[in-house]
GROMACS .gro file of C-alpha atoms in nm:
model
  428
    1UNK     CA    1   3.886   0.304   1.545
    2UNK     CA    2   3.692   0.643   1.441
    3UNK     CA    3   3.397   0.813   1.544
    4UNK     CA    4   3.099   0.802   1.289
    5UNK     CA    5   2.869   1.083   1.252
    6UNK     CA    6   2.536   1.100   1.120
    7UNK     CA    7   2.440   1.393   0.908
    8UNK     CA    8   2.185   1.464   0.635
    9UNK     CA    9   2.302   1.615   0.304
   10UNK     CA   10   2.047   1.622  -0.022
   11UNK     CA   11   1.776   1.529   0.213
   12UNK     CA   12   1.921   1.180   0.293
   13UNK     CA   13   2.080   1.093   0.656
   14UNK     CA   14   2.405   0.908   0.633
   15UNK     CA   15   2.653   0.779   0.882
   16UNK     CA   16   2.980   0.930   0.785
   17UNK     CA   17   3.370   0.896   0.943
   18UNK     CA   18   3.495   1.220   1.186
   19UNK     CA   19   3.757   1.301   0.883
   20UNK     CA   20   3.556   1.237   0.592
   21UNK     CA   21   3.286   1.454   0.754
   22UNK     CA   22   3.575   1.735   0.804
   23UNK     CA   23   3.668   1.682   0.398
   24UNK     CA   24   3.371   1.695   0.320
   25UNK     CA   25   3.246   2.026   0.511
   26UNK     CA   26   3.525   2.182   0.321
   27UNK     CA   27   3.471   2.087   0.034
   28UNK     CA   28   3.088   2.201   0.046
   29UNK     CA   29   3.222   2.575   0.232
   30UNK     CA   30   3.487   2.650  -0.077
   31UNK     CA   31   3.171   2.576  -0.299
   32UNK     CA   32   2.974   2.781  -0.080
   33UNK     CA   33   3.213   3.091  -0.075
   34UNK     CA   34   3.263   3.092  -0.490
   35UNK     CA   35   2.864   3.088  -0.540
   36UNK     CA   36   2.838   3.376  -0.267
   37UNK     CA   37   2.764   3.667  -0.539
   38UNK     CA   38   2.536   3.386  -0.742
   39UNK     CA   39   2.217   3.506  -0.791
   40UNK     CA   40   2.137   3.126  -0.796
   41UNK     CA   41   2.382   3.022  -0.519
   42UNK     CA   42   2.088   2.859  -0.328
   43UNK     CA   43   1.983   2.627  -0.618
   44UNK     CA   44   2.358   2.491  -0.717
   45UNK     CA   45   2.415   2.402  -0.379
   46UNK     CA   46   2.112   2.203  -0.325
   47UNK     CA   47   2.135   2.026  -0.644
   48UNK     CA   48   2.498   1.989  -0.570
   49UNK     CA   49   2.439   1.855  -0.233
   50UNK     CA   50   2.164   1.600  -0.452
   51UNK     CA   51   2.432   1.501  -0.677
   52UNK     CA   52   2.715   1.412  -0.351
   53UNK     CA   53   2.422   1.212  -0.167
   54UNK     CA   54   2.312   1.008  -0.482
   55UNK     CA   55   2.683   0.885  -0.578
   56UNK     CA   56   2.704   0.800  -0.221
   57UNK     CA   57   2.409   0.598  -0.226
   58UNK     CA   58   2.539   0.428  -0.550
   59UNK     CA   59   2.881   0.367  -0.370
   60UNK     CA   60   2.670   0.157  -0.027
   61UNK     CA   61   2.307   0.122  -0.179
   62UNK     CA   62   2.238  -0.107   0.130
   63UNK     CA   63   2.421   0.161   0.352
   64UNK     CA   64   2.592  -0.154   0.494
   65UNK     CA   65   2.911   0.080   0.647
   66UNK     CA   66   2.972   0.382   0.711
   67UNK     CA   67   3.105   0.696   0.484
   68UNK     CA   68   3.479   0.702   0.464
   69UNK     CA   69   3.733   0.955   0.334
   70UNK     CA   70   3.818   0.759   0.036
   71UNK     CA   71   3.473   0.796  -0.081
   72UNK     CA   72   3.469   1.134  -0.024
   73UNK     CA   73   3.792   1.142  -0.222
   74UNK     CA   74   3.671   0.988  -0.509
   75UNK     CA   75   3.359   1.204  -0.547
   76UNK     CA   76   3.526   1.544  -0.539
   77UNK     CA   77   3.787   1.376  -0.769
   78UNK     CA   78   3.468   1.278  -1.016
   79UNK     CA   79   3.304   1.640  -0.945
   80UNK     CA   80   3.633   1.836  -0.944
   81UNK     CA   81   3.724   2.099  -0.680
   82UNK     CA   82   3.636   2.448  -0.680
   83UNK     CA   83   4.024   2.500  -0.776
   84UNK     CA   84   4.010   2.355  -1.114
   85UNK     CA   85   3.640   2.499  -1.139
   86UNK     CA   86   3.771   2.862  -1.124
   87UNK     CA   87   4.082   2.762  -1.361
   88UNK     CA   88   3.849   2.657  -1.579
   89UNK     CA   89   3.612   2.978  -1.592
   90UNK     CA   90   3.885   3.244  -1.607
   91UNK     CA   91   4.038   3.006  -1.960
   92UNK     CA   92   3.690   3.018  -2.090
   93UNK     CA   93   3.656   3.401  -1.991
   94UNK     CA   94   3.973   3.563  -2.099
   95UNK     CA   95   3.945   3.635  -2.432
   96UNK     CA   96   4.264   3.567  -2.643
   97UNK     CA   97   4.431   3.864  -2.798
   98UNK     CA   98   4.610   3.853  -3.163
   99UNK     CA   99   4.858   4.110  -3.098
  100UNK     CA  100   5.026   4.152  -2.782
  101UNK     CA  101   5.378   4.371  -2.655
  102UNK     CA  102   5.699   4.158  -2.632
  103UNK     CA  103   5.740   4.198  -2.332
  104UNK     CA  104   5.405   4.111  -2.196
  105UNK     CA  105   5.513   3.782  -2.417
  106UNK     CA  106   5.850   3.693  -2.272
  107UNK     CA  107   5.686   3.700  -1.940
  108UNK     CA  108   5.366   3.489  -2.076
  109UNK     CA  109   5.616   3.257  -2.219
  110UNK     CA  110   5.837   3.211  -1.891
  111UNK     CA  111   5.470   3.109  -1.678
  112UNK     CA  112   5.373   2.923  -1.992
  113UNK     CA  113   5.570   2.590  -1.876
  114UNK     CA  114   5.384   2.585  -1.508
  115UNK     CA  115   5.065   2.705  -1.654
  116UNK     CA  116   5.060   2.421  -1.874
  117UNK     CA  117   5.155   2.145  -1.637
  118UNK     CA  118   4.842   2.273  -1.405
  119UNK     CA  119   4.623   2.267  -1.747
  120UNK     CA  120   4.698   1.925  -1.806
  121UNK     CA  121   4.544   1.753  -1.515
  122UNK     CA  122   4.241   1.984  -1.479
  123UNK     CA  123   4.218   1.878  -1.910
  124UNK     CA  124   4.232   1.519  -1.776
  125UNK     CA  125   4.051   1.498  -1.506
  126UNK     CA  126   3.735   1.741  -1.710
  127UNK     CA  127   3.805   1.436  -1.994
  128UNK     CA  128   3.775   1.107  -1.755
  129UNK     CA  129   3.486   1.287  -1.626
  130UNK     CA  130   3.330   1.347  -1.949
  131UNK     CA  131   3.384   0.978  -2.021
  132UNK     CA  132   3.227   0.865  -1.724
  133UNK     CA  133   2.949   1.060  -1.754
  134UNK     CA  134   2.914   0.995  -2.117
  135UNK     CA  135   2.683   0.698  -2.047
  136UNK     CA  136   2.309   0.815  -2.077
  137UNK     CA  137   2.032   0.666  -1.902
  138UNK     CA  138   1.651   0.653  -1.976
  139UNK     CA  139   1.428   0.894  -1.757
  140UNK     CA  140   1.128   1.110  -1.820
  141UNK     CA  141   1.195   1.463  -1.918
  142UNK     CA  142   0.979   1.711  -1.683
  143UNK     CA  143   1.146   2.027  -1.855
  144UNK     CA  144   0.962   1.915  -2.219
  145UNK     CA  145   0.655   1.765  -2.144
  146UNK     CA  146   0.312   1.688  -2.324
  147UNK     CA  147   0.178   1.434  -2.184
  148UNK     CA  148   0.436   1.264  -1.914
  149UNK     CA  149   0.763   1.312  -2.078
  150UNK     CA  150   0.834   0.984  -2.170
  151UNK     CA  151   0.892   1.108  -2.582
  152UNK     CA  152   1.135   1.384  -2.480
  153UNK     CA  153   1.291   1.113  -2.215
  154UNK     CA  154   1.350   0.882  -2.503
  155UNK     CA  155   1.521   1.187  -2.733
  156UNK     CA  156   1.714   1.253  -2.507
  157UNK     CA  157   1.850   0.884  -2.418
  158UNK     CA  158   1.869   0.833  -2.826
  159UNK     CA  159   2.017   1.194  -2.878
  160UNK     CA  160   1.705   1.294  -3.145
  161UNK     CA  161   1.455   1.553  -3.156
  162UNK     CA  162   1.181   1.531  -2.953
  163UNK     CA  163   0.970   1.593  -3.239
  164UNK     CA  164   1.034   1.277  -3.441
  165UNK     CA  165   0.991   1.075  -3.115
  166UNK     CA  166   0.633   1.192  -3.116
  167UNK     CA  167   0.539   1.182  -3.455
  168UNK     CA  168   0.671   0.804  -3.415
  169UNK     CA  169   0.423   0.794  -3.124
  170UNK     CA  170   0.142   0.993  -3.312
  171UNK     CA  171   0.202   0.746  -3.610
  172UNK     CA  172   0.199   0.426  -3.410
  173UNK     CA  173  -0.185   0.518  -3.279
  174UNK     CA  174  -0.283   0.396  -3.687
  175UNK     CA  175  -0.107   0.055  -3.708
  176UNK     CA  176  -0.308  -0.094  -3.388
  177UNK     CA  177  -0.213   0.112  -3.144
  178UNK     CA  178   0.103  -0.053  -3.042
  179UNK     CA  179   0.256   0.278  -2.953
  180UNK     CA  180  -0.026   0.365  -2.697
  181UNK     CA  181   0.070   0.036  -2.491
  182UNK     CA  182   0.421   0.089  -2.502
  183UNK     CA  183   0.351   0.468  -2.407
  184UNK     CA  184   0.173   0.362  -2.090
  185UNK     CA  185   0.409   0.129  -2.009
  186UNK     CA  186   0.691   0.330  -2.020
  187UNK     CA  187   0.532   0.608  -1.848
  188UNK     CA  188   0.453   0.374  -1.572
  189UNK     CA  189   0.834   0.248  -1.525
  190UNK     CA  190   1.034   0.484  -1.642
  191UNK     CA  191   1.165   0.757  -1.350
  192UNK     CA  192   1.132   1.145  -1.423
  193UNK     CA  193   1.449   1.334  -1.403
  194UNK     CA  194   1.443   1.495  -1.072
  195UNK     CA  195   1.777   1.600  -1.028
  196UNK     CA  196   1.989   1.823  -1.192
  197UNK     CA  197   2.197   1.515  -1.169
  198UNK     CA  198   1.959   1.303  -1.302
  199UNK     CA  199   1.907   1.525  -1.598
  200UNK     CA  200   2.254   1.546  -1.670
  201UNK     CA  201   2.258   1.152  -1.749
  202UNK     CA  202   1.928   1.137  -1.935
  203UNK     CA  203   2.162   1.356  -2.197
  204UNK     CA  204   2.460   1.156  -2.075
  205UNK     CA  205   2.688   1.471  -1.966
  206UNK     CA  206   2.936   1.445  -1.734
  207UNK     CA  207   2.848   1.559  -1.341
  208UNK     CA  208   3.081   1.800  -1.257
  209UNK     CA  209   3.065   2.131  -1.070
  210UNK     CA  210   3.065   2.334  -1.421
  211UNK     CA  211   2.815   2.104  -1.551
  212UNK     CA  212   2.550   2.145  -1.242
  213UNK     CA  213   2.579   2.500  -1.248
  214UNK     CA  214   2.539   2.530  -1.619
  215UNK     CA  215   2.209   2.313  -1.591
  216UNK     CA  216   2.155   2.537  -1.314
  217UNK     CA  217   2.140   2.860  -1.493
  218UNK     CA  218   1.987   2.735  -1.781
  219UNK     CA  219   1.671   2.609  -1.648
  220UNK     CA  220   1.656   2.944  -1.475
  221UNK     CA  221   1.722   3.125  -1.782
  222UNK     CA  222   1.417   2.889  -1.976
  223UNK     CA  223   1.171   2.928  -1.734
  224UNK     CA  224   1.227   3.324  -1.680
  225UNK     CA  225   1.156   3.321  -2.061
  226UNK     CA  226   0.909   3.077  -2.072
  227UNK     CA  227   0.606   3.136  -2.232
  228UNK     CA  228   0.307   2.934  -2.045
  229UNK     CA  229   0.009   3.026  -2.268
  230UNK     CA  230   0.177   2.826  -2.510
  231UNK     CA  231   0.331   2.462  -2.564
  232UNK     CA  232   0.452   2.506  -2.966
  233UNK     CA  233   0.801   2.564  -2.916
  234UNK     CA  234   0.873   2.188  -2.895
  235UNK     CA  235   0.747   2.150  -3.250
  236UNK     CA  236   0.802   2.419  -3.430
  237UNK     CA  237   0.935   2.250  -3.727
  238UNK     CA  238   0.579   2.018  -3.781
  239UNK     CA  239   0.352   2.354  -3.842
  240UNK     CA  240   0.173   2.594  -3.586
  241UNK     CA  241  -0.175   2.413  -3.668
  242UNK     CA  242  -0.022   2.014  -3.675
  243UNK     CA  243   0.129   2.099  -3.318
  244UNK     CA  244  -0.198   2.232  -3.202
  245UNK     CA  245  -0.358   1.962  -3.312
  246UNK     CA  246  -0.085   1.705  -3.166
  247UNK     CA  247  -0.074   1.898  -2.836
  248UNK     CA  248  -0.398   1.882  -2.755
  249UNK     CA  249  -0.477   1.544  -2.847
  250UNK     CA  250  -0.198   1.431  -2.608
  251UNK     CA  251  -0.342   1.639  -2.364
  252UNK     CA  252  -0.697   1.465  -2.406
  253UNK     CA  253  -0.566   1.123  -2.383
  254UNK     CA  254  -0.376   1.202  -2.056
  255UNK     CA  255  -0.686   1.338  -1.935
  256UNK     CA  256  -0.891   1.032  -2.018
  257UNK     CA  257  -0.601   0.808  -1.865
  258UNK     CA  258  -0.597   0.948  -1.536
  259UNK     CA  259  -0.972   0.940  -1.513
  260UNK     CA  260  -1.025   0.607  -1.597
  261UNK     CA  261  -0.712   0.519  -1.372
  262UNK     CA  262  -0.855   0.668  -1.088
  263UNK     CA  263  -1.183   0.535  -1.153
  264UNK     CA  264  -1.024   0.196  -1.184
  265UNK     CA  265  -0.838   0.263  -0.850
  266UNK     CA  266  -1.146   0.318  -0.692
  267UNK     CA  267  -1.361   0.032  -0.812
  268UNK     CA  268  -1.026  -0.209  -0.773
  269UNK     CA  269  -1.030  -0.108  -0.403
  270UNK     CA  270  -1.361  -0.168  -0.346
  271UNK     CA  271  -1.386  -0.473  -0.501
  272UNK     CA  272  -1.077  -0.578  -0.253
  273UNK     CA  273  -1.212  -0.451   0.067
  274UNK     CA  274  -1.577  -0.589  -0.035
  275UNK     CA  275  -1.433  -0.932  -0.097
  276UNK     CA  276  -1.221  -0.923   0.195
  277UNK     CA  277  -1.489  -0.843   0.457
  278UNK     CA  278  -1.787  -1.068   0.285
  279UNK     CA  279  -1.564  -1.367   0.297
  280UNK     CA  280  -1.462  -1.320   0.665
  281UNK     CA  281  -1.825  -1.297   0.736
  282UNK     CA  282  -1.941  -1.558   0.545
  283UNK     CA  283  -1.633  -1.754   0.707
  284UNK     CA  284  -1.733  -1.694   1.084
  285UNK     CA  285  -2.086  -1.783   0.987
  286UNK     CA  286  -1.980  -2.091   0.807
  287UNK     CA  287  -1.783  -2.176   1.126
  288UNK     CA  288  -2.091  -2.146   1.369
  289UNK     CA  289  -2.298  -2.301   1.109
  290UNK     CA  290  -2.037  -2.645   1.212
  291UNK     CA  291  -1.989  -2.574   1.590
  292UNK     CA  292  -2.401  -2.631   1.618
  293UNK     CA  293  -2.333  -2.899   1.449
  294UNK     CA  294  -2.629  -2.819   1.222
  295UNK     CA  295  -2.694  -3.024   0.875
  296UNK     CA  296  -2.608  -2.908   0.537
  297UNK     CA  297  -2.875  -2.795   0.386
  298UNK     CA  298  -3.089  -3.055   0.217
  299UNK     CA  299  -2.889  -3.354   0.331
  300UNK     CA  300  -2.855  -3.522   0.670
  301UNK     CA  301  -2.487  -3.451   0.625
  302UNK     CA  302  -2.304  -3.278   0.871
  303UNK     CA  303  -1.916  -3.104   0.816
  304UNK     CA  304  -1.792  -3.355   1.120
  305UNK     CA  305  -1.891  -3.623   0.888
  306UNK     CA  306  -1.619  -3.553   0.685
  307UNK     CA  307  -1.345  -3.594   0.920
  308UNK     CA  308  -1.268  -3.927   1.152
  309UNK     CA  309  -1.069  -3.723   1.387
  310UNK     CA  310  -1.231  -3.643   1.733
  311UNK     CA  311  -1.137  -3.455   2.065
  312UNK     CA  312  -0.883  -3.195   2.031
  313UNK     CA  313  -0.758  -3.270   1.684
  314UNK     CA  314  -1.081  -3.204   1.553
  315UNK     CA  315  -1.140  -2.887   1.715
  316UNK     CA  316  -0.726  -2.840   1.586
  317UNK     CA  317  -0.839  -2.930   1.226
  318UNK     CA  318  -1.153  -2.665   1.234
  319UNK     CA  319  -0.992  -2.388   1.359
  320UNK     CA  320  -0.684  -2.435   1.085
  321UNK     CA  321  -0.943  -2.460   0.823
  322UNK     CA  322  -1.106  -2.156   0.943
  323UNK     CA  323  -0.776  -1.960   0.944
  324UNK     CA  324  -0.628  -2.144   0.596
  325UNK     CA  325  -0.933  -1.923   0.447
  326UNK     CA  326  -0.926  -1.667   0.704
  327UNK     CA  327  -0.624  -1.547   0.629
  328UNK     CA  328  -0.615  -1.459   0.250
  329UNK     CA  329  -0.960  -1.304   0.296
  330UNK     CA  330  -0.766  -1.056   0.510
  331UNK     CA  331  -0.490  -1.038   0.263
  332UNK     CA  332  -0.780  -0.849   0.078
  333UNK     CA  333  -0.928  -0.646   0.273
  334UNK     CA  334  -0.554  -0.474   0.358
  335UNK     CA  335  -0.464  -0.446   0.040
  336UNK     CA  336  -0.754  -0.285  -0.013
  337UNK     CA  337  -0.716  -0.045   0.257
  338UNK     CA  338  -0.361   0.005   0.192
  339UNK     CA  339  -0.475   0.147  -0.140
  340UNK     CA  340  -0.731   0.361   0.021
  341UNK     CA  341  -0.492   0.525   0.242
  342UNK     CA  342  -0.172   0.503  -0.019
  343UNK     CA  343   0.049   0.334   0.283
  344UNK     CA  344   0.136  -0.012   0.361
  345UNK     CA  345  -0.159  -0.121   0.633
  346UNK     CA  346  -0.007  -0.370   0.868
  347UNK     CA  347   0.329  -0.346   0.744
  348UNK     CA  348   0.608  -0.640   0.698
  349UNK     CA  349   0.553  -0.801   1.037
  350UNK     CA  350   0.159  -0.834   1.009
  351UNK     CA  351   0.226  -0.982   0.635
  352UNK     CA  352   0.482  -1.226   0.820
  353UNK     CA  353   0.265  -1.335   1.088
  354UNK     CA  354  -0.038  -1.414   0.825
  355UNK     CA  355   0.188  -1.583   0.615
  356UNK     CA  356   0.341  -1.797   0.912
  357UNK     CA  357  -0.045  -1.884   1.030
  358UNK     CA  358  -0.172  -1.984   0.654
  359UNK     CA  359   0.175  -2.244   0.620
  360UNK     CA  360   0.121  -2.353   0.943
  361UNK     CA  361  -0.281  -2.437   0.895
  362UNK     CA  362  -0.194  -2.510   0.548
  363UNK     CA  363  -0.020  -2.786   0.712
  364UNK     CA  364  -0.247  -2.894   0.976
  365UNK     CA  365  -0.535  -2.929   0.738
  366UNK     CA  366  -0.331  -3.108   0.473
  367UNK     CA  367  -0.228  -3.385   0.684
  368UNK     CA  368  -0.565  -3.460   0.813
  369UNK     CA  369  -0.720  -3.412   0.460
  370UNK     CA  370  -0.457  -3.674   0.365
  371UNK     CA  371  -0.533  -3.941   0.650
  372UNK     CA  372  -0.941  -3.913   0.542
  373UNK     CA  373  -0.931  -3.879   0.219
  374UNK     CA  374  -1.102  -4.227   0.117
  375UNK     CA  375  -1.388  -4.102   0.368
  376UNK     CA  376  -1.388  -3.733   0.240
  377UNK     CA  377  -1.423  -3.880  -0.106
  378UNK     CA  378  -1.736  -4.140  -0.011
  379UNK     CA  379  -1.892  -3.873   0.177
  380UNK     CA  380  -1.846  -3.614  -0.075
  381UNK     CA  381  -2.045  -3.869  -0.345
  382UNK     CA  382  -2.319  -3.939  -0.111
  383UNK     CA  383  -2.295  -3.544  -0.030
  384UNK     CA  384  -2.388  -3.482  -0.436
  385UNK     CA  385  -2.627  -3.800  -0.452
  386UNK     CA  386  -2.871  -3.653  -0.162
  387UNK     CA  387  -2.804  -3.286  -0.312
  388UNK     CA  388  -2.963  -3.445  -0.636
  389UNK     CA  389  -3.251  -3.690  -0.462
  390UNK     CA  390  -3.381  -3.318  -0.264
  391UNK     CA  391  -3.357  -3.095  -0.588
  392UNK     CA  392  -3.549  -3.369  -0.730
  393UNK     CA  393  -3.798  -3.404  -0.470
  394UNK     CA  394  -3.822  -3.026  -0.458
  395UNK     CA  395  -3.905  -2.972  -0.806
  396UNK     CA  396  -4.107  -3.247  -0.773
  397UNK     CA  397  -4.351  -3.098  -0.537
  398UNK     CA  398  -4.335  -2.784  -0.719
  399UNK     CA  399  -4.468  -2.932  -0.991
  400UNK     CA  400  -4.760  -3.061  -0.812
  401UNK     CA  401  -4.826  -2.728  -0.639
  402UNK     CA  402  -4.777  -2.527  -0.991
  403UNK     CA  403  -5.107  -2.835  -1.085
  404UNK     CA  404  -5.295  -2.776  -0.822
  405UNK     CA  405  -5.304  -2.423  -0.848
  406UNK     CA  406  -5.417  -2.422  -1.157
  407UNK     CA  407  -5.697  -2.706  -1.051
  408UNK     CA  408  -5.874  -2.499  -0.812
  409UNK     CA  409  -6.024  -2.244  -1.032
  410UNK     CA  410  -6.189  -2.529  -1.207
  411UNK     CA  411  -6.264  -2.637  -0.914
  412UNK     CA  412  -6.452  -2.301  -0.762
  413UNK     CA  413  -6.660  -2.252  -1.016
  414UNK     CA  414  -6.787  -2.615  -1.033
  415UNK     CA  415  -6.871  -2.546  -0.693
  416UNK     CA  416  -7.059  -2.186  -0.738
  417UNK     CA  417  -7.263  -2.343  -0.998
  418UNK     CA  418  -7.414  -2.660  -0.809
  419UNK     CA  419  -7.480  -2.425  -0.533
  420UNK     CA  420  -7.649  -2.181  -0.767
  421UNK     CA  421  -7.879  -2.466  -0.915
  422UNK     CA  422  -7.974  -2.587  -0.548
  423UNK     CA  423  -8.058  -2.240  -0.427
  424UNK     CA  424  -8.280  -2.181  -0.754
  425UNK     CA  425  -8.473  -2.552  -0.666
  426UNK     CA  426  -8.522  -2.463  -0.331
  427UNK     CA  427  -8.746  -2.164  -0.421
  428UNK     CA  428  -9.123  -2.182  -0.416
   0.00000   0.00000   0.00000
């Protein structure tokens, strides 16, 4: 039995073991005091931290147990420890002299032997973790972007220049406009690279101490030097005025994509919440329409006809019909306001109580529909016979209005002029 603690580390709570918690304090104070002169101490850290809490979530994705020590084992053994970190900055910062004393070499040679055997697994370990971390993975490049990153996020994964990604893109926009689609797409389901963690698989290097803090610096170093009037440097070998040219017509279409994707949003949502809140309307008028008991129009049909059921199955039957449409009409209208509002509105236990109310009137109304459906059929025939005897009738006596209309003009002035020639006789 241990105590569990929960703690947050890259901005993600877990529940971790008392001694794996104590390992891995340590572990994050050694890093801690080496970066303390680091102009950029802040930055490692936090993207270290990033890098601990997303192999942890790959180890329990479901977070199913807590952390243990052997995971915490593993990860530093994957990172490396600050030890082998420092070994490996003072070999790559001691430069190697040609010519040295004698004596300075008999000593050299008699730590040689030690120095060696404390190389080797610090070699090894840098190796297996250069191996592991050797498999790339797709994501969308923020640090070279045009238009979403999704070119640069592909030269990276395929190990290219970014350049000859877009020109394959540019190129594509000619032959159909296959590459647009598969742009969008892409752009659409493929993640952006975040982390420094995440960036350091898109170009499938390992994700080691030295490795953070070297993506680390670097982005610090580019965007110190960056130059923000100006987007060219990503394709300087196509021409200053091709790359204008490129650039900004990636540019317009990302523009013109997010405009008509928002204006899509918009008229999506509205048509959801419109349909939603018509159709429960129309719904609860439709359902006093049949309480009254009132006819369908131009027939002397009513909806009770339909069914042979009576008492409290009937009213059963009614109200499971009402909710059978009820319910996806409300299925709408959330959606639609879930949208609005960019949240889930009603959440997974209003979804599962609609869904457990349309099954079970799904039900209701499908045995019943099966037990009278010889009658539902005969009254649905006589239902379309007296729909067509009225429509006939109605047009019918439209006709003979339209005819008699037209008669009565005649008619008037027939009229005006016997009175006319009466009046005149009538006169001395």
């Amino acid at each position: 039995m241990k105590k569990v603690i929960n703690i947050t580390i890259g901005r993600v709570v877990f529940s971790i073991e008392e001694d794996a918690y104590a390992r891995l304090s340590s572990y994050l104070d050694e890093i801690g005091s080496h970066f303390a002169h680091d102009t950029d101490r802040a930055e490692i850290i936090e993207d270290i931290e990033i890098s601990i809490a997303e192999k942890l979530l790959g180890k329990n994705k479901k977070r199913e147990r807590s952390v243990a020590l052997d995971d915490i084992e593993k990860i530093i053994k994957q990172m490396g420890s600050v030890q082998d970190f420092a070994q490996l900055g003072e070999d790559e910062s001691e430069p190697k002299s040609e010519a040295q004393p004698e004596e300075e070499s008999t000593h050299e040679e008699s730590k040689e032997a030690p120095n060696e055997s404390t190389k080797a697994p610090n070699e090894e370990n840098e190796k297996k973790s250069s191996e592991k971390g050797s498999k790339r993975h797709l994501y969308r490049d923020p640090d070279d972007v045009i238009l979403a990153g999704v070119a640069s996020g592909i030269a990276a994964y395929l190990g290219v220049d970014a350049v000859f990604v877009r020109l394959a893109f540019f190129i594509s926009l000619f032959f159909g406009g296959f590459g647009l689609v598969v742009y969008i797409i892409l752009w659409a389901v493929v993640p952006v690279a975040r982390t420094t963690a995440q960036k350091l698989e898109m170009r499938g290097e390992s994700i080691t101490l030295k490795e953070i803090e070297r993506s680390v610096k670097k982005g610090v170093e580019s965007l110190k030097k960056k130059d923000f009037s100006s987007v060219k440097d990503g394709l300087n070998g196509a021409g200053s005025y091709f790359s204008d040219l490129l650039t900004n017509f990636f540019k317009l279409c990302g523009y013109i994509i997010n405009v008509l994707l928002e204006i899509l949003r918009v008229l999506f949502t509205m048509a959801l919440i419109l349909a939603g809140s018509a159709g429960i309307l129309l719904l609860s008028f439709g359902l006093a329409w049949t309480i009254s008991g009132s006819l369908i129009p131009y027939t002397t049909l009513t909806v009770g006809d339909f069914v042979t059921v009576s008492g409290s199955l009937y009213w059963l039957f009614l109200v499971g019909l009402y909710v059978l449409i009820l319910v996806p009409c409300i299925v709408l209208l959330m959606a639609g306001l879930s949208i609005t509002k960019r949240r889930a509105v009603g959440g997974v236990t209003g979804f599962i109580v609609l869904a457990a109310l349309w099954f079970a009137s799904l039900g209701i109304v499908g045995s019943v529909a099966f037990q009278n459906a010889p009658q539902i059929e005969m009254k649905v025939r006589q239902l379309e016979e007296e729909l067509r005897e009225s429509r006939q009738i109605h047009g019918e006596s439209r006709r003979a209005d339209n005819t008699r209309k037209e008669g009565e003009p005649a008619l008037n002035s027939t009229d005006d002029q016997t009175s006319g020639e009466a009046t005149e006789e009538a006169r001395p």
